[in-house]
PDB file of C-alpha atoms in Angstrom:
ATOM      1  CA  MET A   1      -8.298  13.106 -33.715  1.00  0.00           C
ATOM      2  CA  LEU A   2     -10.317  14.985 -31.107  1.00  0.00           C
ATOM      3  CA  ASN A   3     -12.275  11.801 -30.322  1.00  0.00           C
ATOM      4  CA  LEU A   4      -9.016   9.897 -29.760  1.00  0.00           C
ATOM      5  CA  PHE A   5      -7.855  12.615 -27.333  1.00  0.00           C
ATOM      6  CA  LYS A   6     -11.163  12.400 -25.425  1.00  0.00           C
ATOM      7  CA  LYS A   7     -10.831   8.606 -25.101  1.00  0.00           C
ATOM      8  CA  SER A   8      -7.210   8.908 -23.991  1.00  0.00           C
ATOM      9  CA  ASN A   9      -8.064  11.631 -21.464  1.00  0.00           C
ATOM     10  CA  LYS A  10     -10.989   9.607 -20.087  1.00  0.00           C
ATOM     11  CA  LYS A  11      -8.700   6.573 -19.701  1.00  0.00           C
ATOM     12  CA  ASN A  12      -6.128   8.690 -17.815  1.00  0.00           C
ATOM     13  CA  ILE A  13      -8.821  10.004 -15.464  1.00  0.00           C
ATOM     14  CA  GLU A  14     -10.073   6.440 -14.820  1.00  0.00           C
ATOM     15  CA  ASN A  15      -6.517   5.210 -14.210  1.00  0.00           C
ATOM     16  CA  ASP A  16      -5.828   8.089 -11.799  1.00  0.00           C
ATOM     17  CA  TYR A  17      -9.059   7.319  -9.927  1.00  0.00           C
ATOM     18  CA  LEU A  18      -8.219   3.593  -9.694  1.00  0.00           C
ATOM     19  CA  LEU A  19      -4.667   4.410  -8.597  1.00  0.00           C
ATOM     20  CA  LYS A  20      -6.033   6.497  -5.726  1.00  0.00           C
ATOM     21  CA  VAL A  21      -8.559   3.835  -4.745  1.00  0.00           C
ATOM     22  CA  ALA A  22      -5.800   1.215  -4.758  1.00  0.00           C
ATOM     23  CA  ALA A  23      -3.529   3.472  -2.681  1.00  0.00           C
ATOM     24  CA  LEU A  24      -6.290   4.022  -0.103  1.00  0.00           C
ATOM     25  CA  LEU A  25      -6.978   0.291   0.131  1.00  0.00           C
ATOM     26  CA  ILE A  26      -3.254  -0.428   0.478  1.00  0.00           C
ATOM     27  CA  HIS A  27      -3.018   2.247   3.168  1.00  0.00           C
ATOM     28  CA  ALA A  28      -5.802   0.529   5.110  1.00  0.00           C
ATOM     29  CA  ALA A  29      -4.095  -2.850   4.700  1.00  0.00           C
ATOM     30  CA  LYS A  30      -0.741  -1.519   5.905  1.00  0.00           C
ATOM     31  CA  ILE A  31      -1.987   0.618   8.782  1.00  0.00           C
ATOM     32  CA  ASP A  32      -1.973  -2.303  11.247  1.00  0.00           C
ATOM     33  CA  GLN A  33       1.558  -3.333  10.190  1.00  0.00           C
ATOM     34  CA  ASP A  34       0.213  -6.691   8.926  1.00  0.00           C
ATOM     35  CA  PHE A  35      -0.405  -6.602   5.165  1.00  0.00           C
ATOM     36  CA  THR A  36      -1.572 -10.094   4.196  1.00  0.00           C
ATOM     37  CA  ASP A  37      -2.132 -11.934   0.918  1.00  0.00           C
ATOM     38  CA  ASN A  38      -5.823 -12.047   1.787  1.00  0.00           C
ATOM     39  CA  GLU A  39      -5.892  -8.237   1.947  1.00  0.00           C
ATOM     40  CA  LYS A  40      -4.120  -8.030  -1.413  1.00  0.00           C
ATOM     41  CA  GLU A  41      -6.768 -10.323  -2.889  1.00  0.00           C
ATOM     42  CA  ILE A  42      -9.539  -8.073  -1.534  1.00  0.00           C
ATOM     43  CA  ILE A  43      -7.807  -5.082  -3.140  1.00  0.00           C
ATOM     44  CA  GLN A  44      -7.506  -6.858  -6.505  1.00  0.00           C
ATOM     45  CA  LYS A  45     -11.173  -7.915  -6.506  1.00  0.00           C
ATOM     46  CA  THR A  46     -12.311  -4.420  -5.581  1.00  0.00           C
ATOM     47  CA  LEU A  47     -10.300  -2.784  -8.342  1.00  0.00           C
ATOM     48  CA  ILE A  48     -11.640  -5.229 -10.915  1.00  0.00           C
ATOM     49  CA  GLU A  49     -15.212  -4.560  -9.718  1.00  0.00           C
ATOM     50  CA  LEU A  50     -14.536  -0.835 -10.167  1.00  0.00           C
ATOM     51  CA  GLY A  51     -13.380  -1.348 -13.752  1.00  0.00           C
ATOM     52  CA  ALA A  52      -9.653  -2.033 -13.615  1.00  0.00           C
ATOM     53  CA  ASP A  53      -8.258  -4.120 -16.451  1.00  0.00           C
ATOM     54  CA  ILE A  54      -7.423  -7.606 -15.160  1.00  0.00           C
ATOM     55  CA  SER A  55      -4.322  -7.841 -17.330  1.00  0.00           C
ATOM     56  CA  SER A  56      -2.789  -4.723 -15.766  1.00  0.00           C
ATOM     57  CA  ILE A  57      -3.969  -5.169 -12.165  1.00  0.00           C
ATOM     58  CA  ASP A  58      -0.500  -6.033 -10.825  1.00  0.00           C
ATOM     59  CA  ASP A  59       0.998  -2.959 -12.492  1.00  0.00           C
ATOM     60  CA  LEU A  60      -1.755  -0.782 -11.018  1.00  0.00           C
ATOM     61  CA  ILE A  61      -1.176  -2.189  -7.531  1.00  0.00           C
ATOM     62  CA  ASN A  62       2.602  -1.742  -7.820  1.00  0.00           C
ATOM     63  CA  LYS A  63       2.126   1.908  -8.813  1.00  0.00           C
ATOM     64  CA  ALA A  64      -0.330   2.336  -5.930  1.00  0.00           C
ATOM     65  CA  TYR A  65       2.257   0.949  -3.454  1.00  0.00           C
ATOM     66  CA  VAL A  66       4.675   3.651  -4.557  1.00  0.00           C
ATOM     67  CA  TYR A  67       1.987   6.344  -4.530  1.00  0.00           C
ATOM     68  CA  GLU A  68       0.861   5.354  -1.033  1.00  0.00           C
ATOM     69  CA  ALA A  69       4.424   5.178   0.282  1.00  0.00           C
ATOM     70  CA  ASN A  70       5.208   8.666  -1.054  1.00  0.00           C
ATOM     71  CA  SER A  71       2.016  10.242   0.245  1.00  0.00           C
ATOM     72  CA  ASN A  72       1.900  11.867   3.636  1.00  0.00           C
ATOM     73  CA  GLN A  73      -1.871  12.150   4.066  1.00  0.00           C
ATOM     74  CA  ILE A  74      -5.037  10.347   3.046  1.00  0.00           C
ATOM     75  CA  LEU A  75      -6.394  13.488   1.379  1.00  0.00           C
ATOM     76  CA  ASP A  76      -4.183  12.558  -1.580  1.00  0.00           C
ATOM     77  CA  PHE A  77      -6.354   9.446  -2.040  1.00  0.00           C
ATOM     78  CA  THR A  78      -9.779  10.799  -1.177  1.00  0.00           C
ATOM     79  CA  LYS A  79      -9.997  13.906  -3.390  1.00  0.00           C
ATOM     80  CA  GLU A  80     -11.172  11.948  -6.433  1.00  0.00           C
ATOM     81  CA  ILE A  81     -12.966   9.177  -4.565  1.00  0.00           C
ATOM     82  CA  LYS A  82     -15.380  11.549  -2.830  1.00  0.00           C
ATOM     83  CA  ASN A  83     -16.706  12.635  -6.249  1.00  0.00           C
ATOM     84  CA  THR A  84     -17.402   9.119  -7.513  1.00  0.00           C
ATOM     85  CA  SER A  85     -20.845   7.533  -7.629  1.00  0.00           C
ATOM     86  CA  GLU A  86     -22.502   6.547  -4.370  1.00  0.00           C
ATOM     87  CA  GLU A  87     -22.454   2.915  -5.518  1.00  0.00           C
ATOM     88  CA  ASN A  88     -18.679   2.961  -6.021  1.00  0.00           C
ATOM     89  CA  LYS A  89     -18.097   4.760  -2.725  1.00  0.00           C
ATOM     90  CA  LEU A  90     -20.062   2.074  -0.918  1.00  0.00           C
ATOM     91  CA  LYS A  91     -18.041  -0.668  -2.676  1.00  0.00           C
ATOM     92  CA  ILE A  92     -14.841   1.033  -1.553  1.00  0.00           C
ATOM     93  CA  ILE A  93     -16.077   1.416   2.042  1.00  0.00           C
ATOM     94  CA  GLU A  94     -17.165  -2.229   2.085  1.00  0.00           C
ATOM     95  CA  SER A  95     -13.738  -3.281   0.844  1.00  0.00           C
ATOM     96  CA  LEU A  96     -12.016  -1.160   3.470  1.00  0.00           C
ATOM     97  CA  TRP A  97     -14.021  -2.918   6.189  1.00  0.00           C
ATOM     98  CA  LYS A  98     -13.263  -6.301   4.582  1.00  0.00           C
ATOM     99  CA  ILE A  99      -9.559  -5.482   4.731  1.00  0.00           C
ATOM    100  CA  ILE A 100      -9.830  -4.419   8.352  1.00  0.00           C
ATOM    101  CA  TYR A 101     -11.843  -7.450   9.473  1.00  0.00           C
ATOM    102  CA  SER A 102      -9.871  -9.928   7.359  1.00  0.00           C
ATOM    103  CA  ASN A 103      -7.454 -10.394  10.246  1.00  0.00           C
ATOM    104  CA  LYS A 104     -10.296 -10.490  12.773  1.00  0.00           C
ATOM    105  CA  ASP A 105      -9.568  -7.483  14.988  1.00  0.00           C
ATOM    106  CA  VAL A 106      -9.934  -3.736  14.503  1.00  0.00           C
ATOM    107  CA  ASP A 107      -7.099  -1.751  16.036  1.00  0.00           C
ATOM    108  CA  MET A 108      -7.218   1.927  17.000  1.00  0.00           C
ATOM    109  CA  PHE A 109      -5.432   3.051  13.812  1.00  0.00           C
ATOM    110  CA  GLU A 110      -7.935   1.241  11.563  1.00  0.00           C
ATOM    111  CA  SER A 111     -10.852   2.592  13.562  1.00  0.00           C
ATOM    112  CA  ASN A 112      -9.460   6.124  13.361  1.00  0.00           C
ATOM    113  CA  LEU A 113      -8.931   5.792   9.605  1.00  0.00           C
ATOM    114  CA  MET A 114     -12.541   4.775   9.034  1.00  0.00           C
ATOM    115  CA  ARG A 115     -13.839   7.569  11.251  1.00  0.00           C
ATOM    116  CA  ARG A 116     -11.829  10.106   9.224  1.00  0.00           C
ATOM    117  CA  LEU A 117     -12.967   8.609   5.917  1.00  0.00           C
ATOM    118  CA  THR A 118     -16.608   8.969   6.930  1.00  0.00           C
ATOM    119  CA  GLY A 119     -16.247  12.747   6.727  1.00  0.00           C
ATOM    120  CA  LEU A 120     -13.735  12.941   3.887  1.00  0.00           C
ATOM    121  CA  LEU A 121     -15.840  10.781   1.558  1.00  0.00           C
ATOM    122  CA  TYR A 122     -19.165  12.306   2.636  1.00  0.00           C
ATOM    123  CA  ILE A 123     -20.544   9.019   3.953  1.00  0.00           C
ATOM    124  CA  ASP A 124     -23.436   9.150   6.402  1.00  0.00           C
ATOM    125  CA  ASN A 125     -22.477   7.859   9.889  1.00  0.00           C
ATOM    126  CA  LYS A 126     -25.412   5.440   9.916  1.00  0.00           C
ATOM    127  CA  MET A 127     -24.482   4.066   6.494  1.00  0.00           C
ATOM    128  CA  MET A 128     -20.870   3.603   7.622  1.00  0.00           C
ATOM    129  CA  GLY A 129     -22.054   1.781  10.745  1.00  0.00           C
ATOM    130  CA  ASP A 130     -24.424  -0.441   8.766  1.00  0.00           C
ATOM    131  CA  ILE A 131     -21.658  -1.461   6.349  1.00  0.00           C
ATOM    132  CA  LYS A 132     -19.284  -2.115   9.246  1.00  0.00           C
ATOM    133  CA  GLN A 133     -21.798  -4.375  11.007  1.00  0.00           C
ATOM    134  CA  LYS A 134     -22.611  -6.275   7.797  1.00  0.00           C
ATOM    135  CA  ILE A 135     -18.934  -7.024   7.114  1.00  0.00           C
ATOM    136  CA  LYS A 136     -18.200  -7.771  10.766  1.00  0.00           C
ATOM    137  CA  LYS A 137     -21.015 -10.354  10.932  1.00  0.00           C
ATOM    138  CA  ARG A 138     -19.819 -11.965   7.702  1.00  0.00           C
ATOM    139  CA  PHE A 139     -16.234 -12.284   8.941  1.00  0.00           C
ATOM    140  CA  ILE A 140     -17.250 -13.512  12.407  1.00  0.00           C
ATOM    141  CA  LYS A 141     -19.446 -16.164  10.775  1.00  0.00           C
ATOM    142  CA  TRP A 142     -16.632 -17.171   8.398  1.00  0.00           C
ATOM    143  CA  HIS A 143     -14.072 -17.282  11.219  1.00  0.00           C
ATOM    144  CA  THR A 144     -16.380 -19.401  13.403  1.00  0.00           C
ATOM    145  CA  LEU A 145     -16.930 -21.916  10.572  1.00  0.00           C
ATOM    146  CA  TRP A 146     -13.217 -21.998   9.845  1.00  0.00           C
ATOM    147  CA  MET A 147     -12.392 -22.665  13.505  1.00  0.00           C
ATOM    148  CA  LYS A 148     -14.945 -25.513  13.608  1.00  0.00           C
ATOM    149  CA  ASN A 149     -13.343 -27.086  10.535  1.00  0.00           C
ATOM    150  CA  VAL A 150      -9.861 -26.731  11.989  1.00  0.00           C
ATOM    151  CA  SER A 151     -10.869 -28.291  15.323  1.00  0.00           C
ATOM    152  CA  SER A 152     -12.708 -31.176  13.608  1.00  0.00           C
ATOM    153  CA  VAL A 153      -9.554 -32.018  11.610  1.00  0.00           C
ATOM    154  CA  ASN A 154      -7.479 -32.216  14.796  1.00  0.00           C
TER     155      ASN A 154
END
């Protein structure tokens, strides 16, 4: 019986952690007032990489929408995330930058969010900058190839 309680408690802690990660990612996607399907796909992939159950991913994201909408500060999302493994933190930061660069431009609200998250999640400034540049280069390269394909079709 005690073992069952431990498993149930561990599952609740994991679900709470994933809910907060999802809410943070949704917050980043919504901050520029342009939440796209591409951003939702990035969020889904990230949550699955972090251990979310594929069969309940939509339910998790729906709960995270509500959680994010009812939250008035990003501290609600970051409390648990800052204590996760460095590997998971870096995955989350990478996904945040992917969300931001998925629509090509970084606006002042997105930039401010990432600056605040650097401190709240205990991420080194250099590491944050390196991840940003890596994602930026990837999206610029992808966008350039996409534009070439579009212009060759016309």
